[in-house]
Amino acid sequence: TRSTRPQRMLKAVQKNATKGNPESVISAIDYFCKHSEWAMNVGDEKGSILDSVVTEVNPSTVLELGTYCGYSTVRIARLLSPGTKFITLEFNPANVTVARQIIAHAGLQDKVTVVEGSSGDLIPQMKERFGITTFDFIFLDHWKDRYLPDIKLFEECGLLRKGSVLLADNVICPGAPEYLEYVRNSPRYESRYYPAHLEYTTLEDGMEKSVFLG
Ligand SMILES: O=C(c1ccccc1)c1ccc(O)c(O)c1[N+](=O)[O-]
Ligand SMILES: [Mg+2]
């Protein structure tokens, strides 16, 4: 039976990237997406914005929503200090399988825990299952209609502290209008928009960085 796009992406990484070299894994995926098949990784342009925010925050606890194939997981994990607690959630079990292999190819498997399940189910379990009290940095890159319910869930579960940083991908394309309206109008967040483009295209997109004020 025909392979899936994530499986073809994994093969490209295993063929073209050097084991233990995160930069080569990132480059191999970007090359695959530019020259073979488009895929919904955050990409190199928005990936650089992600890198700069992660570096600025230098978080001790990190949560990613929407692992997909692990591209942004590798981008984040390669920048973290030793001992950082990094969890990434993925709903699709086939994506979990591919992501774990891509993360392992980069040599970063000890830096991150890939958890299969829905964010709505798993976010309330963060404290009991992983001993997390609050997240310093959260990257939202999963189903766009989950951004708003999940940020409210973070508040309800007490998973944000004064200064927690949330970075959301695709706030323009495909778009997360209700999330944008919420974080931009809530007195509990200080928000800033980073203009960019939909990965590997010239379509307008961007990322929204929101700091929880407590
Ligand atoms: O939703 C899509 C999508 C919608 C329609 C067709 C293909 C992808 C998408 C597009 C770009 C992204 O960066 C992204 O994170 C997603 N996503 O699914 O989370
Ligand atoms: Mg995205």
Coordinates of C-alpha atoms and ligand atoms in Angstrom, one line a residue:
T1 CA 0.0 0.0 0.0
R2 CA 1.0 3.6 -0.7
S3 CA 3.3 5.2 1.9
T4 CA 2.1 8.4 3.7
R5 CA 3.7 11.8 3.4
P6 CA 5.1 11.7 6.9
Q7 CA 6.7 8.2 6.1
R8 CA 8.2 9.7 2.9
M9 CA 9.5 12.6 5.0
L10 CA 11.1 10.2 7.5
K11 CA 12.8 8.3 4.6
A12 CA 14.2 11.6 3.3
V13 CA 15.6 12.4 6.8
Q14 CA 17.2 8.9 7.2
K15 CA 18.7 9.2 3.7
N16 CA 19.9 12.8 3.8
A17 CA 20.5 13.8 7.4
T18 CA 23.4 12.9 9.7
K19 CA 22.5 10.9 12.8
G20 CA 22.9 13.0 15.9
N21 CA 23.0 16.3 13.9
P22 CA 19.7 18.3 14.5
E23 CA 20.7 21.0 12.0
S24 CA 21.0 18.4 9.2
V25 CA 17.6 17.0 10.2
I26 CA 16.0 20.5 10.0
S27 CA 17.7 21.1 6.6
A28 CA 16.7 17.7 5.2
I29 CA 13.0 18.3 6.1
D30 CA 13.0 21.9 4.7
Y31 CA 14.6 20.6 1.5
F32 CA 12.0 17.8 1.2
C33 CA 9.2 20.3 1.7
K34 CA 10.6 22.8 -0.8
H35 CA 11.6 20.3 -3.6
S36 CA 9.5 17.2 -3.1
E37 CA 6.2 17.6 -1.1
W38 CA 4.8 20.5 0.9
A39 CA 4.1 19.6 4.5
M40 CA 2.8 21.5 7.5
N41 CA 6.0 21.9 9.4
V42 CA 6.5 25.4 10.9
G43 CA 9.3 25.8 8.3
D44 CA 12.5 27.8 8.2
E45 CA 11.2 31.4 8.2
K46 CA 8.7 30.9 11.1
G47 CA 11.2 28.4 12.6
S48 CA 13.7 31.2 13.0
I49 CA 11.1 33.2 15.0
L50 CA 10.4 30.1 17.1
D51 CA 14.2 29.8 17.7
S52 CA 14.5 33.4 18.8
V53 CA 11.6 33.2 21.3
V54 CA 12.8 29.9 22.8
T55 CA 16.3 31.4 23.2
E56 CA 14.9 34.6 24.8
V57 CA 12.7 32.7 27.3
N58 CA 15.3 30.0 28.1
P59 CA 12.5 27.9 29.6
S60 CA 12.7 25.2 32.3
T61 CA 9.4 23.7 31.3
V62 CA 8.1 23.5 27.7
L63 CA 4.9 22.2 26.1
E64 CA 4.3 21.8 22.4
L65 CA 0.8 21.1 21.0
G66 CA 0.9 19.4 17.7
T67 CA 4.1 17.3 17.2
Y68 CA 3.2 16.2 13.6
C69 CA 6.6 14.8 12.3
G70 CA 8.7 16.4 15.0
Y71 CA 10.3 19.3 13.0
S72 CA 9.5 22.0 15.5
T73 CA 10.2 19.5 18.3
V74 CA 13.7 19.2 17.0
R75 CA 14.1 23.0 16.6
I76 CA 13.0 23.5 20.2
A77 CA 14.8 20.6 21.8
R78 CA 18.2 21.5 20.2
L79 CA 18.1 24.9 22.0
L80 CA 17.1 23.7 25.5
S81 CA 19.4 23.7 28.6
P82 CA 20.1 20.3 30.2
G83 CA 17.4 19.3 32.6
T84 CA 14.6 21.1 30.8
K85 CA 11.3 19.3 30.9
F86 CA 9.9 19.2 27.4
I87 CA 6.6 17.5 26.5
T88 CA 4.9 17.4 23.0
L89 CA 1.4 16.2 22.4
E90 CA 0.2 14.5 19.2
F91 CA -3.3 13.2 18.4
N92 CA -2.5 11.1 15.4
P93 CA -0.7 7.8 16.3
A94 CA 0.9 7.4 12.9
N95 CA 2.5 10.9 13.3
V96 CA 3.7 9.9 16.8
T97 CA 5.6 6.9 15.3
V98 CA 7.2 9.1 12.6
A99 CA 8.0 11.9 15.0
R100 CA 9.8 9.6 17.5
Q101 CA 12.0 8.3 14.7
I102 CA 12.9 11.8 13.4
I103 CA 13.6 13.1 16.9
A104 CA 15.8 10.0 17.5
H105 CA 17.7 10.6 14.2
A106 CA 18.5 14.1 15.5
G107 CA 19.8 12.4 18.8
L108 CA 17.3 14.4 20.9
Q109 CA 15.1 11.5 22.2
D110 CA 16.3 12.1 25.8
K111 CA 15.3 15.8 25.6
V112 CA 11.6 15.4 25.0
T113 CA 8.6 13.2 25.8
V114 CA 6.2 12.6 22.9
V115 CA 2.7 11.9 24.3
E116 CA -0.1 10.5 22.1
G117 CA -3.5 11.9 22.8
S118 CA -5.8 14.9 22.5
S119 CA -4.7 18.2 24.1
G120 CA -8.2 18.5 25.8
D121 CA -7.7 15.2 27.6
L122 CA -3.9 15.6 28.3
I123 CA -3.6 19.2 29.5
P124 CA -5.5 18.5 32.8
Q125 CA -3.2 15.5 33.4
M126 CA 0.1 17.5 33.1
K127 CA 0.5 17.9 36.9
E128 CA -0.3 14.3 37.9
R129 CA 1.4 12.5 35.0
F130 CA 4.5 14.7 34.5
G131 CA 4.9 16.6 37.8
I132 CA 4.6 19.9 36.0
T133 CA 3.3 22.9 38.0
T134 CA 3.5 25.6 35.4
F135 CA 4.9 25.9 31.8
D136 CA 7.4 28.6 31.0
F137 CA 6.9 28.2 27.2
I138 CA 4.0 26.8 25.2
F139 CA 4.1 26.4 21.4
L140 CA 0.6 26.0 19.9
D141 CA 0.6 24.4 16.4
H142 CA -2.2 21.8 16.5
W143 CA -5.8 22.1 15.2
K144 CA -6.5 25.8 15.0
D145 CA -10.0 25.5 16.5
R146 CA -8.3 24.1 19.7
Y147 CA -6.1 27.1 20.4
L148 CA -8.8 29.1 22.3
P149 CA -10.3 26.2 24.3
D150 CA -6.8 25.0 25.2
I151 CA -5.5 28.4 26.4
K152 CA -8.6 28.6 28.6
L153 CA -7.8 25.1 29.9
F154 CA -4.3 26.2 30.8
E155 CA -5.8 29.0 32.9
E156 CA -8.3 26.8 34.6
C157 CA -5.7 24.1 35.4
G158 CA -3.3 26.7 36.8
L159 CA -0.6 25.8 34.3
L160 CA 0.4 29.5 33.6
R161 CA 2.5 31.7 35.8
K162 CA 3.4 35.4 35.6
G163 CA 5.6 35.6 32.5
S164 CA 4.6 32.3 30.9
V165 CA 5.1 32.8 27.1
L166 CA 2.7 31.3 24.5
L167 CA 3.7 31.3 20.8
A168 CA 1.0 30.4 18.3
D169 CA 1.6 29.3 14.7
N170 CA -0.8 30.0 11.8
V171 CA -2.8 32.8 13.4
I172 CA -3.4 34.1 9.8
C173 CA -3.3 31.0 7.6
P174 CA -5.2 28.7 8.2
G175 CA -6.0 31.2 11.0
A176 CA -7.1 31.3 14.6
P177 CA -9.3 34.4 14.7
E178 CA -11.1 33.7 18.0
Y179 CA -7.8 32.9 19.7
L180 CA -6.3 36.2 18.4
E181 CA -9.3 38.2 19.5
Y182 CA -9.0 36.6 23.0
V183 CA -5.3 37.2 23.6
R184 CA -5.3 40.6 22.1
N185 CA -8.3 41.9 24.1
S186 CA -7.7 40.1 27.4
P187 CA -6.1 42.2 30.2
R188 CA -4.3 39.1 31.3
Y189 CA -2.0 38.9 28.2
E190 CA 0.5 41.1 26.5
S191 CA 0.5 40.1 22.8
R192 CA 2.7 40.8 19.8
Y193 CA 2.4 39.7 16.2
Y194 CA 5.3 38.4 14.1
P195 CA 4.5 38.6 10.4
A196 CA 5.8 35.9 8.1
H197 CA 4.5 33.5 5.5
L198 CA 2.8 30.1 5.4
E199 CA 5.7 27.6 5.4
Y200 CA 7.4 27.0 2.1
T201 CA 4.9 29.5 0.3
T202 CA 4.5 33.2 -0.3
L203 CA 1.0 33.2 1.4
E204 CA 0.7 35.6 4.3
D205 CA 0.9 34.0 7.8
G206 CA 2.3 34.9 11.1
M207 CA 2.9 34.0 14.8
E208 CA 1.4 35.5 17.9
K209 CA 3.5 35.7 21.1
S210 CA 1.4 36.2 24.2
V211 CA 2.9 36.7 27.7
F212 CA 0.6 35.8 30.7
L213 CA 0.5 38.6 33.2
G214 CA -0.9 36.6 36.1
Ligands
LIG1 O1 -4.5 23.0 9.4 C1 -3.6 23.0 8.5 C2 -3.9 22.5 7.2 C3 -5.2 22.7 6.6 C4 -5.5 22.3 5.4 C5 -4.6 21.6 4.6 C6 -3.3 21.3 5.1 C7 -3.0 21.8 6.4 C8 -2.3 23.5 8.8 C9 -1.6 24.3 7.9 C10 -0.4 24.9 8.2 C11 0.2 24.6 9.5 O2 1.4 25.2 9.8 C12 -0.5 23.8 10.4 O3 0.1 23.7 11.7 C13 -1.7 23.2 10.1 N1 -2.3 22.3 11.0 O4 -3.0 21.3 10.6 O5 -2.1 22.4 12.2
MG2 MG 1.6 25.2 11.9

